[in-house]
Coordinates of C-alpha atoms in Angstrom, one line a residue:
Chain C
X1 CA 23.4 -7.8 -40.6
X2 CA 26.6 -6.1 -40.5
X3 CA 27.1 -2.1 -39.5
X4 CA 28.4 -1.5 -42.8
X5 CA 24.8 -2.0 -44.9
X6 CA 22.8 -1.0 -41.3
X7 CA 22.3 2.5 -42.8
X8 CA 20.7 1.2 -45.9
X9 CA 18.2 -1.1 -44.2
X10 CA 14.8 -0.1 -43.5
X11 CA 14.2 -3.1 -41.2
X12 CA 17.4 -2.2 -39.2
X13 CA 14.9 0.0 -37.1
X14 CA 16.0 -0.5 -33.2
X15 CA 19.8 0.2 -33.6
X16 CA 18.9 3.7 -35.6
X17 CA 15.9 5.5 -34.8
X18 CA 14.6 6.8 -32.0
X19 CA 11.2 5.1 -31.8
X20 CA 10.7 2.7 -28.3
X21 CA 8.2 0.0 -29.3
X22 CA 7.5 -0.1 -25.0
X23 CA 5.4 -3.3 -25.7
X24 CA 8.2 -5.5 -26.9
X25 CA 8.9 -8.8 -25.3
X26 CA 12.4 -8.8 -23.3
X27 CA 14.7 -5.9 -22.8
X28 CA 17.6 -6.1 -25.0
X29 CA 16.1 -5.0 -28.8
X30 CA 18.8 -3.1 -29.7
X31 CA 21.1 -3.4 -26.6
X32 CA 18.9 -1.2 -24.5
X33 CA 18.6 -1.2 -20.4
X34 CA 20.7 -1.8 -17.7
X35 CA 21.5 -5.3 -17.5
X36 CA 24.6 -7.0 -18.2
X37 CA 23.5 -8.0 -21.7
X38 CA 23.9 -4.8 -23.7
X39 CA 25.2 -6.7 -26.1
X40 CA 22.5 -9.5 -26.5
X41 CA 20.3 -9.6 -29.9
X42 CA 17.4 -11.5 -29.1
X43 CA 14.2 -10.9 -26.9
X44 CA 14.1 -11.7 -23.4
X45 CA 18.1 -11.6 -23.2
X46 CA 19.3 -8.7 -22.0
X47 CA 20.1 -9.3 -18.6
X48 CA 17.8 -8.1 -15.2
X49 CA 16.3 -4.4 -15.1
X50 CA 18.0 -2.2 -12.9
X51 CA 18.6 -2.4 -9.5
X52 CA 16.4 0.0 -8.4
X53 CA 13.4 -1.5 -9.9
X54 CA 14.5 -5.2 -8.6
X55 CA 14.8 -4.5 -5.6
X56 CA 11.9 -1.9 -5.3
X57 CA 9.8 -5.5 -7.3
X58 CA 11.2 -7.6 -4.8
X59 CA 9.2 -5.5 -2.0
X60 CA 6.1 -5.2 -3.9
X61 CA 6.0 -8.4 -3.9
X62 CA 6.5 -9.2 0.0
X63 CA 3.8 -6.3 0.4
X64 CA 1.6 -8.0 -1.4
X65 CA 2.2 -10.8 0.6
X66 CA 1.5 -9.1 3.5
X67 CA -1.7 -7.6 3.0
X68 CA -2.4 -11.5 2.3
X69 CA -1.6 -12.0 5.4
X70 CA -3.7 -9.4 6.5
X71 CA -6.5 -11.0 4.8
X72 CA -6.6 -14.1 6.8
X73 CA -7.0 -11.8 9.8
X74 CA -9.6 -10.0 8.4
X75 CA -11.2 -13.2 7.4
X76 CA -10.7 -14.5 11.0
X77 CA -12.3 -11.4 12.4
X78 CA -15.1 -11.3 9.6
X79 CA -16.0 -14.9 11.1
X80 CA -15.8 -14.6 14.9
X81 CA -17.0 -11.2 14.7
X82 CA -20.7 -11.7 16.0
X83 CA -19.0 -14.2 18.7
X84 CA -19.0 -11.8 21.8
X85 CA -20.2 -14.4 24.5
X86 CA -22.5 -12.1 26.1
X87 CA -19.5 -9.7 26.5
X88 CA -19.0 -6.4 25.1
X89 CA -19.8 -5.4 21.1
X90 CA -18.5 -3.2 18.5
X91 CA -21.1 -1.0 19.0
X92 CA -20.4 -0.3 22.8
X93 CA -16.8 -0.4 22.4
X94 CA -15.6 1.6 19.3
X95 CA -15.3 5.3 19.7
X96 CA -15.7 6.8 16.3
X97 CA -14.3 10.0 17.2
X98 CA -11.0 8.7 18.3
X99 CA -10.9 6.3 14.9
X100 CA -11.6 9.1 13.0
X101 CA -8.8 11.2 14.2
X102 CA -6.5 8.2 13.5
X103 CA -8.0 7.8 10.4
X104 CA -6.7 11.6 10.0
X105 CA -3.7 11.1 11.4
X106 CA -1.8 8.0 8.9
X107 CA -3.7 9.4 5.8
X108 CA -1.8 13.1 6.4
X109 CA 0.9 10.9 7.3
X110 CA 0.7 8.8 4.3
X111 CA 0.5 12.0 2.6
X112 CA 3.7 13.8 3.7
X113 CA 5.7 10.6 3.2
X114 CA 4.6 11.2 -0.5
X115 CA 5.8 14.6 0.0
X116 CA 9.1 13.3 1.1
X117 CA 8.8 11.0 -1.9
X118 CA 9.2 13.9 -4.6
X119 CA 11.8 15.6 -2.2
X120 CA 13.7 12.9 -2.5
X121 CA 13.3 12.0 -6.1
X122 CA 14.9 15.7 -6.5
X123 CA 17.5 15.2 -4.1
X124 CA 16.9 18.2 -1.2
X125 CA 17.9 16.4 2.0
X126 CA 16.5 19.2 4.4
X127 CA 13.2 18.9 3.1
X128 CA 13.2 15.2 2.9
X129 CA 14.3 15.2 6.6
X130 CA 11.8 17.3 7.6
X131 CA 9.1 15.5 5.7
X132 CA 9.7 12.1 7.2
X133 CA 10.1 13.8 10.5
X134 CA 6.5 15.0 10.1
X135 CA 5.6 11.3 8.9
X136 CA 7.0 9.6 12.1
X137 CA 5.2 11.9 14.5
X138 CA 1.9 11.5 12.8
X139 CA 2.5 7.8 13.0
X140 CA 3.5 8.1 16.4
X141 CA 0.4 10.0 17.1
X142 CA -1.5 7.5 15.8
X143 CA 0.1 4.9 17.8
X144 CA -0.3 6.4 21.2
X145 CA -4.6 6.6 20.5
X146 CA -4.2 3.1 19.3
X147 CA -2.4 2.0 23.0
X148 CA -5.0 4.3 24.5
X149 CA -7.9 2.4 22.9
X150 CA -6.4 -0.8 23.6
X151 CA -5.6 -0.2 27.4
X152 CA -9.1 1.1 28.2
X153 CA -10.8 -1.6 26.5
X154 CA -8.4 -4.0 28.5
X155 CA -9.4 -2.4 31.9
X156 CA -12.9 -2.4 31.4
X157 CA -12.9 -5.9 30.9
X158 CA -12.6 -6.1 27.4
X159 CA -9.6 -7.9 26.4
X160 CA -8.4 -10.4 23.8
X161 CA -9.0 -13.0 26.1
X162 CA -13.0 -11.9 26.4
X163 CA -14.6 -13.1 23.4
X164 CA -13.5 -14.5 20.0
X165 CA -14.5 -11.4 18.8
X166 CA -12.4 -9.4 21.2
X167 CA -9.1 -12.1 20.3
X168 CA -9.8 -11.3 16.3
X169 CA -10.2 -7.8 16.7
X170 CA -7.0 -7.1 19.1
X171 CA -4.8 -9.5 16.5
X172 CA -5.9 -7.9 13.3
X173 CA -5.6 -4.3 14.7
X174 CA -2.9 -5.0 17.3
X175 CA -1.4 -6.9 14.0
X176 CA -1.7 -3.6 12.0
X177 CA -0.2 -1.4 15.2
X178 CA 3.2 -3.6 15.2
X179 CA 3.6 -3.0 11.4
X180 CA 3.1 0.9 12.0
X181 CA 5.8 0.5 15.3
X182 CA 8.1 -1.6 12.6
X183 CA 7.5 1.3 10.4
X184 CA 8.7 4.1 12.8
X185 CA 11.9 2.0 13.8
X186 CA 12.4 1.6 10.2
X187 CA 12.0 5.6 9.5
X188 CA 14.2 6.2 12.6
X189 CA 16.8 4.7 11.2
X190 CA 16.3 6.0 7.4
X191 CA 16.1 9.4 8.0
X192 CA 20.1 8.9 10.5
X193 CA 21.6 6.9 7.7
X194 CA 19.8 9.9 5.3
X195 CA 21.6 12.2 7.4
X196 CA 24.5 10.5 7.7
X197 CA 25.9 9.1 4.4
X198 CA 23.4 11.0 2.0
X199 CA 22.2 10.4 -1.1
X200 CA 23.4 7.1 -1.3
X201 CA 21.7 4.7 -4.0
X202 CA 21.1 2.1 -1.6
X203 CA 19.8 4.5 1.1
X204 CA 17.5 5.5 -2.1
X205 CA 16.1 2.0 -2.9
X206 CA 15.4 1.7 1.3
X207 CA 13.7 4.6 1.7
X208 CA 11.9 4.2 -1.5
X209 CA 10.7 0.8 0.1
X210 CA 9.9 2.4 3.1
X211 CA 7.2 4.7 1.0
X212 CA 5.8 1.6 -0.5
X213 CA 5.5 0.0 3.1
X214 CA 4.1 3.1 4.5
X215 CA 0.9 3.9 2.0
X216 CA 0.5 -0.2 2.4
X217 CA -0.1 0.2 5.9
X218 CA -2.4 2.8 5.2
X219 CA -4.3 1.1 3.0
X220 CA -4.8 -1.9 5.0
X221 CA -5.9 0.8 7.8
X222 CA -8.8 1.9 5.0
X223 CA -10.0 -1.8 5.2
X224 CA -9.8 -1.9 8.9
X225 CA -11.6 2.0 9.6
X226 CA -14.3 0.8 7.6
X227 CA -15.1 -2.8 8.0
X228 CA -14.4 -3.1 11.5
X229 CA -14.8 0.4 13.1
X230 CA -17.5 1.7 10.9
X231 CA -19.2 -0.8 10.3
X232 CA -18.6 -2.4 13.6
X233 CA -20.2 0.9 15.2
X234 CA -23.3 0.8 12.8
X235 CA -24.7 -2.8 13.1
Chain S
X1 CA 26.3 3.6 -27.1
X2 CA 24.4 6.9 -27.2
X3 CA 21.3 4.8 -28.2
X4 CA 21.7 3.1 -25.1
X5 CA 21.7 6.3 -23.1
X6 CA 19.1 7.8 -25.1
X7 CA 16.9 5.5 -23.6
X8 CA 18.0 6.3 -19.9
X9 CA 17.5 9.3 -17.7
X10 CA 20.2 10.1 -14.9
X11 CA 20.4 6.4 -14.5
X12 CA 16.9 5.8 -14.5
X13 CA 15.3 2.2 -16.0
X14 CA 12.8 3.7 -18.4
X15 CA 12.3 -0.1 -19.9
X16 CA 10.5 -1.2 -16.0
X17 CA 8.9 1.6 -13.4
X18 CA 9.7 0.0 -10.0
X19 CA 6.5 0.5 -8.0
X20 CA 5.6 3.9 -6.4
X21 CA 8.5 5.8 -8.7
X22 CA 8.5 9.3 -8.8
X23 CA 9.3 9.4 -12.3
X24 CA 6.2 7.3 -13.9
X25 CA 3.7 10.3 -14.2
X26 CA 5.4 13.4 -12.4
X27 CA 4.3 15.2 -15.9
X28 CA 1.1 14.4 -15.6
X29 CA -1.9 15.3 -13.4
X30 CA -2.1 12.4 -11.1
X31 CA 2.1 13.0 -10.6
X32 CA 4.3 15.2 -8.4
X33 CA 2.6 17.4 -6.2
X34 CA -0.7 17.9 -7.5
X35 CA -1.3 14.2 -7.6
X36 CA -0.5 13.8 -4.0
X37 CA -2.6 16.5 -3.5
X38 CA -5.4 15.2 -5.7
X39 CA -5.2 12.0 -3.8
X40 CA -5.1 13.5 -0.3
X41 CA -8.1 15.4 -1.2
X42 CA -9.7 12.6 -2.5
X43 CA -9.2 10.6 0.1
X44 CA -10.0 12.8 2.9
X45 CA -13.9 13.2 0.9
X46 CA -13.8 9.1 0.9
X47 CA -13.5 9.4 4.3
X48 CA -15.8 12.0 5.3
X49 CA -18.5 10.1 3.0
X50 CA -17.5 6.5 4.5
X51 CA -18.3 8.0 8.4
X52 CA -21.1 10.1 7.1
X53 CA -22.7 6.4 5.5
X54 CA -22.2 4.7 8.5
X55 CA -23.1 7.2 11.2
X56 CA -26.3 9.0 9.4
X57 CA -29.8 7.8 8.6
X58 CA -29.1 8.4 5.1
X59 CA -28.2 4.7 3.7
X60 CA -30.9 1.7 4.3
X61 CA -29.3 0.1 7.3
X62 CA -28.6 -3.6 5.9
X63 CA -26.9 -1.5 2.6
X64 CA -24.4 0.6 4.5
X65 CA -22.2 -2.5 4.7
X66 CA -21.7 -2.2 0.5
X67 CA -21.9 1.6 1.2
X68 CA -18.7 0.6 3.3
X69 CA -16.8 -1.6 1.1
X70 CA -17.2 0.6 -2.3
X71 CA -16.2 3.5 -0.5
X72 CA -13.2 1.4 1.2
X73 CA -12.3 -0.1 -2.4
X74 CA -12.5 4.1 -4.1
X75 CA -10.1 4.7 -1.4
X76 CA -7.6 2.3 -1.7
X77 CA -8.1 3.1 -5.8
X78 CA -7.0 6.6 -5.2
X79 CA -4.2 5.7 -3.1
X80 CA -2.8 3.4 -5.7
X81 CA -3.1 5.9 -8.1
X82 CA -1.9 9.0 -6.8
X83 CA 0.3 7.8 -3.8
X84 CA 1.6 4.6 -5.4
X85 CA 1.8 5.5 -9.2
X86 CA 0.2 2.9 -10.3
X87 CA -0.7 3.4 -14.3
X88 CA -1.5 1.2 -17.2
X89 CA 1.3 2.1 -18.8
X90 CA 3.9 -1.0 -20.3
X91 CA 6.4 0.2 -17.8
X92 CA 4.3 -0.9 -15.2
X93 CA 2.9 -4.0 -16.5
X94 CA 4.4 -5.9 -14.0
X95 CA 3.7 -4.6 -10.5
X96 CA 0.1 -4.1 -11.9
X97 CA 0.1 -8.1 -12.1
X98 CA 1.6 -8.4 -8.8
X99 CA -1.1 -6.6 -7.3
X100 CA -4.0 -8.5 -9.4
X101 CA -2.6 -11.7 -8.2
X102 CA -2.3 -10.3 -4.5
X103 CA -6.4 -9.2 -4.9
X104 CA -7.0 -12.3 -6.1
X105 CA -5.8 -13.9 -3.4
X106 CA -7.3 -12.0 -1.0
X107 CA -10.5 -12.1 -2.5
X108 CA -10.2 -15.8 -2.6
X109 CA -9.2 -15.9 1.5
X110 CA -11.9 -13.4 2.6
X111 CA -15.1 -14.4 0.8
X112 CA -14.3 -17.8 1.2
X113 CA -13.9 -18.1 4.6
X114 CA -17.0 -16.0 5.0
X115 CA -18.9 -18.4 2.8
X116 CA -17.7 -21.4 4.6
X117 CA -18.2 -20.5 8.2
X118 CA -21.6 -19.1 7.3
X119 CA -22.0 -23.0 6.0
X120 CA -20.5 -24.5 8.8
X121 CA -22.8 -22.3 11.2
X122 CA -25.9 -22.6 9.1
X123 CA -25.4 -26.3 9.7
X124 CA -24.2 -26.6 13.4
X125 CA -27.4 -24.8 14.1
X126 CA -29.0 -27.0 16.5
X127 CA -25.9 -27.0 18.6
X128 CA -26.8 -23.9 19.8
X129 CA -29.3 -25.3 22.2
X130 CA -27.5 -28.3 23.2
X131 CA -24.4 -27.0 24.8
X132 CA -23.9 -27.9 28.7
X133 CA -24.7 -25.5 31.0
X134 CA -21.5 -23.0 32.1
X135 CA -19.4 -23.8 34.8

């Protein structure tokens, strides 16, 4: 169909009117999106969606694959988790109050990193700084109770090496603890490369995939408050 | 070309929402600010109500556990939601099947190694008795 009889055609709809049919197949109907393939004619040519959203894809994906990951710990712990050998239980060993200050801890944490989020999407470094800043010392927070529960478990005689049930516990939440000490490292370094080179739209797409990471871990903390503390505590 | 930037917004993929953008709903109620503080508020009650289930009298003892997981599973809802931007919308057809897969998956991991090693110990019952003495 040539440009020339275009205006004349009803069915030349995607080169000349404004509607977005956002359920079509592909990405090239009428040479829209980012890709390579402006050009192209047919659907599913077009070329790849934008960087941003490939590469922000890309660590949905390996998220997703974590929390798999988590779920054969949580599987593991599910299991051995009445196997104490006469040792210490959930019930004598989990201090609620402590877990729920945690808890309080990475959700505000999780929260300000969203708050970061929309500072970021508009571009105000000062706030963004500040926000993450508050993000890494409530994760840091959150760490230091975590060593704190860990070491006085391990010097009253409660270590990983106790019980299955003490080895499943310590490597699904010890598991969870390194991904939150990946995740300060990580922010460390964002927010000096933020400082440093700005706004740059591969700083963006990190930091963007920081967020991601950063609710995950909170979520996977959800799972873990309540089906190993809680209910840990309450059988 | 102006139909091509029609379609785009200071650079922005409208055609695919990479997961957790900004941009997906910030005009709406569950975007931007209020959402986050929608969700944080949310989640904070989940919270409140998951301790209160597991701490008080007021749930049947051998029900707290489901008390626990649907409280667990609203929580993580209302994360995805209003900290991760999740929506039903076409743009976001695809990390929304991501994420099915990956519960799938989990599902499949969790509940079946439960139901197996319940088998297995359901079977190796008598073992119990006949182990050698320690030391």
């Amino acid at each position: 169909m040539s440009d020339t009889t275009a205006g004349s055609l009803p069915s030349d709809i995607s080169a000349r009117s404004d509607i977005h049919d956002p359920y079509r197949i592909g990405r090239s109907a009428g040479g829209r999106g980012e890709g390579h393939g402006r050009d192209a004619t047919g659907r599913g040519e077009g070329g790849p969606a934008s960087r941003f959203v490939t590469v922000t894809y890309g660590f949905w994906i390996f998220l997703l694959s974590d929390i798999i990951m988590f779920s054969a710990f949580f599987a593991a712990y599910a299991v051995l988790s009445g196997s104490t050998d006469g040792g210490p239980t959930g019930r004598s060993l989990f201090e609620l109050d402590r877990v729920a200050i945690q808890t309080g801890l990475l959700l505000t944490s999780s929260f300000t990193c969203g708050l970061g989020s929309i500072t970021l999407h508009r571009r105000n470094m000062a706030w963004t700084l500040i926000w993450l800043l508050v993000t890494g010392v409530l994760g840091a927070g959150f760490l230091l109770l975590e060593l704190q529960e860990f070491s006085g478990m391990i010097t009253q005689g409660a270590g990983p090496t106790r019980s299955a049930f003490l080895s499943s516990f310590f490597a699904l939440v010890g598991c969870h603890g390194l991904h939150v000490t990946m995740g300060l490292l990580w922010l460390g370094t964002m927010m000096a490369q933020l400082w440093v080179k700005g706004f740059r739209a591969d700083l963006i797409r990190r930091l963007h995939c920081f967020n991601l990471f950063w609710h995950a871990l909170d979520i996977v903390w959800i799972a873990i408050f309540s089906l190993v503390y809680l209910l840990g505590a309450s059988v | 070309m102006s139909d091509i930037h029609r379609h785009q917004h200071n650079g922005a993929d409208l055609d695919d929402a990479a997961p957790g953008e900004e941009r997906v709903n910030e005009r709406e109620p569950a975007g931007g600010l209020q959402g986050y503080l929608i969700g944080y508020g949310l989640a904070i009650l989940l919270t409140i109500a998951s301790f209160a289930a597991a701490q008080s009298d007021l749930i049947y003892g051998p029900a707290v556990i489901s008390a626990l997981v649907v409280l667990a599973i609203a929580q993580m809802g209302v994360h995805l939601v209003f900290f991760l931007h999740l929506t039903t919308g076409p743009d976001n057809t695809n990390n929304v099947i991501a994420l099915t897969f990956g519960v799938f998956i989990v599902v499949l991991v969790v509940l079946g190694s439960i139901w197996i090693i319940m088998n297995l110990n359901h079977n190796m019952m008598p073992m119990h008795g006949l182990q050698p003495p320690a030391g």
